[in-house]
């Protein structure tokens, strides 16, 4: 199976490397020319990258980026083989996924939305959670790709359903990160032995992925990139818009989105979501 991969960001790059390490013939699109000093096949022209491929994998930032990859001025949709497939690991709006699915279906190309969760750690280790907007039966010919990339592979029968589940995921991420940020800052102000506190909290009902993996970053104010704040802010916008479409209010997610907006205005959008704690510490100093 010959594949093309477009989107070498913090999540996409390690995903592409895992596929190569597991024996896949992978064409990789990269905007800038570079010395090809390894076994990877880089292309600076996306159309050349997808030519004669059985499948295209996309992992880019948002609706506009996916639209550009497929249907933009140098879009690849017309260069994909009939009966090939597109797996979109990007987090985009459900409606955009549905629109792309319809347009590619007219070209006899199968599109599936498959947003992921698990950060850079999961991308490197192949332990991502995959939310697939299709049935297992529809994906049988390429399901091994999912097995290489993810530990939790979840099928939700219907295009756009993967994106809807990812929206729920990001709402939960918003609340848990914000709660951990508040707890860490309060604990520091109380002069508690926070290493011991975190160890105790991890075995109780308060445990969560952010507590396990990002509490230390908050305590020492160092933020190795797992998932950019600005990307989570974009994902919350999708979730809130989805809720508005069925007349549901999301007050907690909306508050976290507002906090993220303020942090982005302070130039922190490129940092990991765990930088949320700086809003708490900043509010304390200003008050």
mmCIF file of C-alpha atoms in Angstrom:
data_model
loop_
_atom_site.group_PDB
_atom_site.id
_atom_site.type_symbol
_atom_site.label_atom_id
_atom_site.label_comp_id
_atom_site.label_asym_id
_atom_site.label_seq_id
_atom_site.Cartn_x
_atom_site.Cartn_y
_atom_site.Cartn_z
ATOM 1 C CA UNK A 1 0.000 0.000 0.000
ATOM 2 C CA UNK A 2 1.443 3.327 -1.078
ATOM 3 C CA UNK A 3 0.452 6.333 1.018
ATOM 4 C CA UNK A 4 0.980 10.091 1.067
ATOM 5 C CA UNK A 5 1.110 12.194 4.237
ATOM 6 C CA UNK A 6 0.417 15.913 4.433
ATOM 7 C CA UNK A 7 0.846 17.780 7.721
ATOM 8 C CA UNK A 8 4.162 17.477 9.575
ATOM 9 C CA UNK A 9 3.195 19.317 12.742
ATOM 10 C CA UNK A 10 3.817 18.285 16.331
ATOM 11 C CA UNK A 11 1.344 15.402 15.970
ATOM 12 C CA UNK A 12 1.638 14.606 12.276
ATOM 13 C CA UNK A 13 5.411 14.248 12.095
ATOM 14 C CA UNK A 14 5.720 11.451 14.674
ATOM 15 C CA UNK A 15 2.661 9.754 13.154
ATOM 16 C CA UNK A 16 4.361 9.692 9.757
ATOM 17 C CA UNK A 17 7.548 8.337 11.329
ATOM 18 C CA UNK A 18 5.648 5.505 12.995
ATOM 19 C CA UNK A 19 4.123 4.505 9.670
ATOM 20 C CA UNK A 20 7.534 4.407 8.009
ATOM 21 C CA UNK A 21 8.979 2.428 10.910
ATOM 22 C CA UNK A 22 6.160 -0.075 10.454
ATOM 23 C CA UNK A 23 6.974 -0.664 6.818
ATOM 24 C CA UNK A 24 4.638 1.679 4.967
ATOM 25 C CA UNK A 25 5.684 3.162 1.633
ATOM 26 C CA UNK A 26 5.087 6.813 2.469
ATOM 27 C CA UNK A 27 5.388 9.949 0.349
ATOM 28 C CA UNK A 28 5.724 12.997 2.599
ATOM 29 C CA UNK A 29 4.806 16.514 1.553
ATOM 30 C CA UNK A 30 7.051 19.216 2.982
ATOM 31 C CA UNK A 31 6.883 22.858 1.959
ATOM 32 C CA UNK A 32 10.611 23.486 2.101
ATOM 33 C CA UNK A 33 13.328 21.631 0.262
ATOM 34 C CA UNK A 34 15.777 19.808 2.496
ATOM 35 C CA UNK A 35 18.653 17.440 2.116
ATOM 36 C CA UNK A 36 17.259 13.965 1.741
ATOM 37 C CA UNK A 37 19.764 12.320 4.071
ATOM 38 C CA UNK A 38 17.454 9.556 5.281
ATOM 39 C CA UNK A 39 15.069 6.986 3.847
ATOM 40 C CA UNK A 40 12.047 9.283 3.809
ATOM 41 C CA UNK A 41 10.608 10.394 0.464
ATOM 42 C CA UNK A 42 9.923 14.124 0.600
ATOM 43 C CA UNK A 43 7.992 16.102 -1.987
ATOM 44 C CA UNK A 44 7.676 19.873 -2.235
ATOM 45 C CA UNK A 45 4.738 19.523 -4.625
ATOM 46 C CA UNK A 46 1.662 18.015 -2.935
ATOM 47 C CA UNK A 47 0.251 16.811 -6.261
ATOM 48 C CA UNK A 48 3.412 14.822 -6.935
ATOM 49 C CA UNK A 49 3.244 13.451 -3.404
ATOM 50 C CA UNK A 50 -0.229 11.939 -3.885
ATOM 51 C CA UNK A 51 0.175 10.700 -7.465
ATOM 52 C CA UNK A 52 -0.491 6.939 -7.759
ATOM 53 C CA UNK A 53 -1.045 6.588 -4.004
ATOM 54 C CA UNK A 54 -3.673 4.272 -2.566
ATOM 55 C CA UNK A 55 -4.407 6.620 0.294
ATOM 56 C CA UNK A 56 -3.794 10.143 1.569
ATOM 57 C CA UNK A 57 -3.378 10.944 5.252
ATOM 58 C CA UNK A 58 -3.927 14.531 6.396
ATOM 59 C CA UNK A 59 -3.065 16.099 9.754
ATOM 60 C CA UNK A 60 -3.365 19.881 9.550
ATOM 61 C CA UNK A 61 -4.694 22.669 11.732
ATOM 62 C CA UNK A 62 -8.249 23.585 10.785
ATOM 63 C CA UNK A 63 -11.110 23.671 8.259
ATOM 64 C CA UNK A 64 -9.344 26.112 5.960
ATOM 65 C CA UNK A 65 -6.138 24.079 5.929
ATOM 66 C CA UNK A 66 -7.937 20.858 4.982
ATOM 67 C CA UNK A 67 -9.934 22.710 2.323
ATOM 68 C CA UNK A 68 -6.686 24.106 0.912
ATOM 69 C CA UNK A 69 -4.942 20.718 0.856
ATOM 70 C CA UNK A 70 -7.772 19.114 -1.105
ATOM 71 C CA UNK A 71 -9.462 21.862 -3.105
ATOM 72 C CA UNK A 72 -7.175 24.917 -2.985
ATOM 73 C CA UNK A 73 -5.053 26.417 -5.754
ATOM 74 C CA UNK A 74 -2.615 23.511 -5.474
ATOM 75 C CA UNK A 75 -5.167 21.083 -4.068
ATOM 76 C CA UNK A 76 -4.745 17.368 -4.577
ATOM 77 C CA UNK A 77 -8.353 16.162 -4.900
ATOM 78 C CA UNK A 78 -8.226 15.923 -8.689
ATOM 79 C CA UNK A 79 -4.954 13.979 -8.529
ATOM 80 C CA UNK A 80 -6.187 11.227 -6.206
ATOM 81 C CA UNK A 81 -6.828 7.833 -7.752
ATOM 82 C CA UNK A 82 -10.411 6.615 -8.027
ATOM 83 C CA UNK A 83 -11.158 4.061 -5.272
ATOM 84 C CA UNK A 84 -8.419 5.528 -3.086
ATOM 85 C CA UNK A 85 -9.099 6.822 0.430
ATOM 86 C CA UNK A 86 -8.426 9.917 2.510
ATOM 87 C CA UNK A 87 -8.003 9.674 6.283
ATOM 88 C CA UNK A 88 -8.254 13.086 7.897
ATOM 89 C CA UNK A 89 -6.633 13.185 11.343
ATOM 90 C CA UNK A 90 -7.236 16.939 11.606
ATOM 91 C CA UNK A 91 -9.711 18.368 14.099
ATOM 92 C CA UNK A 92 -12.244 20.293 12.051
ATOM 93 C CA UNK A 93 -15.947 21.039 12.164
ATOM 94 C CA UNK A 94 -18.324 18.102 11.572
ATOM 95 C CA UNK A 95 -20.029 20.021 8.760
ATOM 96 C CA UNK A 96 -16.726 20.480 6.947
ATOM 97 C CA UNK A 97 -16.073 16.735 7.181
ATOM 98 C CA UNK A 98 -19.525 16.007 5.749
ATOM 99 C CA UNK A 99 -18.955 18.470 2.909
ATOM 100 C CA UNK A 100 -15.577 16.954 2.011
ATOM 101 C CA UNK A 101 -16.989 13.436 2.154
ATOM 102 C CA UNK A 102 -19.712 14.366 -0.335
ATOM 103 C CA UNK A 103 -17.343 16.090 -2.749
ATOM 104 C CA UNK A 104 -14.792 13.272 -2.722
ATOM 105 C CA UNK A 105 -17.499 10.624 -3.056
ATOM 106 C CA UNK A 106 -18.354 12.112 -6.453
ATOM 107 C CA UNK A 107 -14.772 11.258 -7.461
ATOM 108 C CA UNK A 108 -15.135 7.687 -6.097
ATOM 109 C CA UNK A 109 -12.776 8.520 -3.215
ATOM 110 C CA UNK A 110 -13.615 7.464 0.343
ATOM 111 C CA UNK A 111 -13.085 10.170 2.967
ATOM 112 C CA UNK A 112 -13.129 9.424 6.694
ATOM 113 C CA UNK A 113 -12.779 11.873 9.553
ATOM 114 C CA UNK A 114 -10.469 10.504 12.235
ATOM 115 C CA UNK A 115 -9.434 13.189 14.749
ATOM 116 C CA UNK A 116 -7.044 12.023 17.450
ATOM 117 C CA UNK A 117 -6.278 12.691 21.095
ATOM 118 C CA UNK A 118 -3.217 11.937 23.183
ATOM 119 C CA UNK A 119 -0.761 14.722 22.427
ATOM 120 C CA UNK A 120 2.753 14.408 21.105
ATOM 121 C CA UNK A 121 3.455 11.613 23.586
ATOM 122 C CA UNK A 122 0.709 9.477 22.106
ATOM 123 C CA UNK A 123 1.800 10.266 18.552
ATOM 124 C CA UNK A 124 5.362 9.115 19.276
ATOM 125 C CA UNK A 125 4.336 5.986 21.172
ATOM 126 C CA UNK A 126 1.451 4.948 18.939
ATOM 127 C CA UNK A 127 -1.001 5.239 21.832
ATOM 128 C CA UNK A 128 -3.350 7.875 20.433
ATOM 129 C CA UNK A 129 -7.110 7.670 20.823
ATOM 130 C CA UNK A 130 -8.741 7.663 17.384
ATOM 131 C CA UNK A 131 -12.317 8.820 16.823
ATOM 132 C CA UNK A 132 -13.360 7.437 13.431
ATOM 133 C CA UNK A 133 -16.398 8.773 11.592
ATOM 134 C CA UNK A 134 -17.143 5.523 9.782
ATOM 135 C CA UNK A 135 -17.896 1.868 10.461
ATOM 136 C CA UNK A 136 -15.190 -0.726 10.975
ATOM 137 C CA UNK A 137 -16.429 -2.520 7.859
ATOM 138 C CA UNK A 138 -15.849 0.576 5.721
ATOM 139 C CA UNK A 139 -12.251 0.810 6.957
ATOM 140 C CA UNK A 140 -11.202 -2.844 6.730
ATOM 141 C CA UNK A 141 -8.788 -2.288 3.854
ATOM 142 C CA UNK A 142 -6.704 0.213 5.828
ATOM 143 C CA UNK A 143 -7.522 -0.461 9.505
ATOM 144 C CA UNK A 144 -3.918 -1.533 10.143
ATOM 145 C CA UNK A 145 -2.980 2.146 9.788
ATOM 146 C CA UNK A 146 -5.129 2.854 12.840
ATOM 147 C CA UNK A 147 -3.488 0.001 14.747
ATOM 148 C CA UNK A 148 -0.020 1.471 14.108
ATOM 149 C CA UNK A 149 -1.033 4.922 15.340
ATOM 150 C CA UNK A 150 -3.523 4.306 18.132
ATOM 151 C CA UNK A 151 -4.138 2.265 21.234
ATOM 152 C CA UNK A 152 -7.816 3.178 21.486
ATOM 153 C CA UNK A 153 -9.523 2.759 18.109
ATOM 154 C CA UNK A 154 -13.155 3.824 18.145
ATOM 155 C CA UNK A 155 -15.625 3.610 15.254
ATOM 156 C CA UNK A 156 -18.647 5.911 15.151
ATOM 157 C CA UNK A 157 -20.776 4.990 12.169
ATOM 158 C CA UNK A 158 -21.303 8.180 10.174
ATOM 159 C CA UNK A 159 -19.182 10.888 8.576
ATOM 160 C CA UNK A 160 -18.638 13.794 10.974
ATOM 161 C CA UNK A 161 -19.316 11.627 14.029
ATOM 162 C CA UNK A 162 -15.586 11.380 14.768
ATOM 163 C CA UNK A 163 -15.412 15.171 14.861
ATOM 164 C CA UNK A 164 -18.431 15.339 17.157
ATOM 165 C CA UNK A 165 -16.785 12.948 19.613
ATOM 166 C CA UNK A 166 -13.566 14.962 19.437
ATOM 167 C CA UNK A 167 -15.587 18.057 20.371
ATOM 168 C CA UNK A 168 -16.734 16.259 23.531
ATOM 169 C CA UNK A 169 -13.140 15.269 24.213
ATOM 170 C CA UNK A 170 -11.984 18.882 24.000
ATOM 171 C CA UNK A 171 -14.732 20.055 26.346
ATOM 172 C CA UNK A 172 -13.472 17.549 28.923
ATOM 173 C CA UNK A 173 -9.884 18.613 28.291
ATOM 174 C CA UNK A 174 -10.855 22.242 28.905
ATOM 175 C CA UNK A 175 -12.433 21.534 32.274
ATOM 176 C CA UNK A 176 -9.762 19.185 33.580
ATOM 177 C CA UNK A 177 -6.804 21.339 32.535
ATOM 178 C CA UNK A 178 -8.399 24.403 34.082
ATOM 179 C CA UNK A 179 -9.185 22.550 37.311
ATOM 180 C CA UNK A 180 -5.642 21.203 37.603
ATOM 181 C CA UNK A 181 -4.278 24.700 36.938
ATOM 182 C CA UNK A 182 -6.380 26.167 39.770
ATOM 183 C CA UNK A 183 -5.449 23.388 42.180
ATOM 184 C CA UNK A 184 -1.720 23.666 41.473
ATOM 185 C CA UNK A 185 -1.671 27.436 41.956
ATOM 186 C CA UNK A 186 -3.691 27.265 45.165
ATOM 187 C CA UNK A 187 -1.473 24.528 46.537
ATOM 188 C CA UNK A 188 1.653 26.573 45.867
ATOM 189 C CA UNK A 189 0.162 29.606 47.625
ATOM 190 C CA UNK A 190 -0.656 27.429 50.618
ATOM 191 C CA UNK A 191 3.000 26.275 50.702
ATOM 192 C CA UNK A 192 1.955 22.667 50.473
ATOM 193 C CA UNK A 193 4.551 20.019 49.490
ATOM 194 C CA UNK A 194 3.151 19.795 45.992
ATOM 195 C CA UNK A 195 5.071 16.710 44.857
ATOM 196 C CA UNK A 196 3.519 14.803 47.756
ATOM 197 C CA UNK A 197 0.141 16.423 47.132
ATOM 198 C CA UNK A 198 0.098 15.391 43.477
ATOM 199 C CA UNK A 199 1.155 11.850 44.364
ATOM 200 C CA UNK A 200 -1.753 11.653 46.816
ATOM 201 C CA UNK A 201 -4.285 13.133 44.395
ATOM 202 C CA UNK A 202 -3.325 10.721 41.614
ATOM 203 C CA UNK A 203 -4.752 7.753 43.502
ATOM 204 C CA UNK A 204 -8.074 9.384 44.331
ATOM 205 C CA UNK A 205 -11.181 10.490 42.486
ATOM 206 C CA UNK A 206 -9.408 13.688 41.349
ATOM 207 C CA UNK A 207 -6.985 11.904 39.049
ATOM 208 C CA UNK A 208 -6.942 12.864 35.366
ATOM 209 C CA UNK A 209 -4.608 12.870 32.370
ATOM 210 C CA UNK A 210 -3.616 16.527 32.953
ATOM 211 C CA UNK A 211 -2.869 15.819 36.623
ATOM 212 C CA UNK A 212 -0.763 12.804 35.654
ATOM 213 C CA UNK A 213 1.076 14.457 32.789
ATOM 214 C CA UNK A 214 0.962 18.249 33.150
ATOM 215 C CA UNK A 215 0.822 19.131 36.863
ATOM 216 C CA UNK A 216 4.632 19.186 37.063
ATOM 217 C CA UNK A 217 4.815 21.557 34.088
ATOM 218 C CA UNK A 218 2.403 23.905 35.840
ATOM 219 C CA UNK A 219 4.322 23.788 39.113
ATOM 220 C CA UNK A 220 7.690 24.601 37.551
ATOM 221 C CA UNK A 221 6.235 26.810 34.777
ATOM 222 C CA UNK A 222 7.919 24.854 31.982
ATOM 223 C CA UNK A 223 5.753 23.744 29.081
ATOM 224 C CA UNK A 224 7.116 21.116 26.674
ATOM 225 C CA UNK A 225 4.756 21.026 23.745
ATOM 226 C CA UNK A 226 2.062 18.418 23.859
ATOM 227 C CA UNK A 227 -0.819 20.357 22.320
ATOM 228 C CA UNK A 228 -0.806 24.054 21.513
ATOM 229 C CA UNK A 229 -3.103 26.347 23.444
ATOM 230 C CA UNK A 230 -4.188 28.079 20.234
ATOM 231 C CA UNK A 231 -5.227 24.772 18.672
ATOM 232 C CA UNK A 232 -7.272 23.804 21.715
ATOM 233 C CA UNK A 233 -8.904 27.237 21.541
ATOM 234 C CA UNK A 234 -9.833 26.493 17.918
ATOM 235 C CA UNK A 235 -11.258 23.117 18.977
ATOM 236 C CA UNK A 236 -13.345 24.715 21.734
ATOM 237 C CA UNK A 237 -14.786 27.091 19.150
ATOM 238 C CA UNK A 238 -15.928 24.064 17.146
ATOM 239 C CA UNK A 239 -17.472 22.480 20.250
ATOM 240 C CA UNK A 240 -19.260 25.661 21.318
ATOM 241 C CA UNK A 241 -20.576 26.287 17.806
ATOM 242 C CA UNK A 242 -21.814 22.688 17.700
ATOM 243 C CA UNK A 243 -23.647 23.216 20.994
ATOM 244 C CA UNK A 244 -25.156 26.477 19.776
ATOM 245 C CA UNK A 245 -26.533 24.702 16.717
ATOM 246 C CA UNK A 246 -28.764 22.648 19.025
ATOM 247 C CA UNK A 247 -29.382 25.468 21.523
ATOM 248 C CA UNK A 248 -27.162 24.213 24.341
ATOM 249 C CA UNK A 249 -24.978 26.504 26.442
ATOM 250 C CA UNK A 250 -21.504 25.361 27.532
ATOM 251 C CA UNK A 251 -20.595 27.787 30.339
ATOM 252 C CA UNK A 252 -17.421 26.037 31.527
ATOM 253 C CA UNK A 253 -15.994 25.499 28.053
ATOM 254 C CA UNK A 254 -16.898 29.078 27.156
ATOM 255 C CA UNK A 255 -15.042 30.425 30.204
ATOM 256 C CA UNK A 256 -11.946 28.382 29.389
ATOM 257 C CA UNK A 257 -12.103 29.621 25.807
ATOM 258 C CA UNK A 258 -12.193 33.199 27.131
ATOM 259 C CA UNK A 259 -9.161 32.524 29.347
ATOM 260 C CA UNK A 260 -7.293 30.981 26.419
ATOM 261 C CA UNK A 261 -8.070 34.030 24.307
ATOM 262 C CA UNK A 262 -6.476 36.283 26.929
ATOM 263 C CA UNK A 263 -3.387 34.068 27.099
ATOM 264 C CA UNK A 264 -3.124 34.084 23.320
ATOM 265 C CA UNK A 265 -3.282 37.885 23.354
ATOM 266 C CA UNK A 266 -0.347 37.752 25.780
ATOM 267 C CA UNK A 267 1.645 35.771 23.204
ATOM 268 C CA UNK A 268 1.277 32.322 24.790
ATOM 269 C CA UNK A 269 -0.738 30.587 22.061
ATOM 270 C CA UNK A 270 2.182 28.471 20.854
ATOM 271 C CA UNK A 271 2.736 26.935 24.300
ATOM 272 C CA UNK A 272 1.147 23.773 25.663
ATOM 273 C CA UNK A 273 -2.397 23.938 27.058
ATOM 274 C CA UNK A 274 -0.919 23.532 30.546
ATOM 275 C CA UNK A 275 0.041 27.221 30.357
ATOM 276 C CA UNK A 276 -3.537 27.863 31.513
ATOM 277 C CA UNK A 277 -2.140 28.074 35.038
ATOM 278 C CA UNK A 278 -0.530 31.418 34.181
ATOM 279 C CA UNK A 279 -3.962 32.998 34.036
ATOM 280 C CA UNK A 280 -4.577 31.902 37.638
ATOM 281 C CA UNK A 281 -1.195 33.138 38.874
ATOM 282 C CA UNK A 282 -1.569 36.337 36.843
ATOM 283 C CA UNK A 283 -5.007 37.028 38.306
ATOM 284 C CA UNK A 284 -3.542 36.548 41.767
ATOM 285 C CA UNK A 285 -0.764 39.060 41.136
ATOM 286 C CA UNK A 286 -3.090 41.637 39.602
ATOM 287 C CA UNK A 287 -5.629 41.298 42.422
#
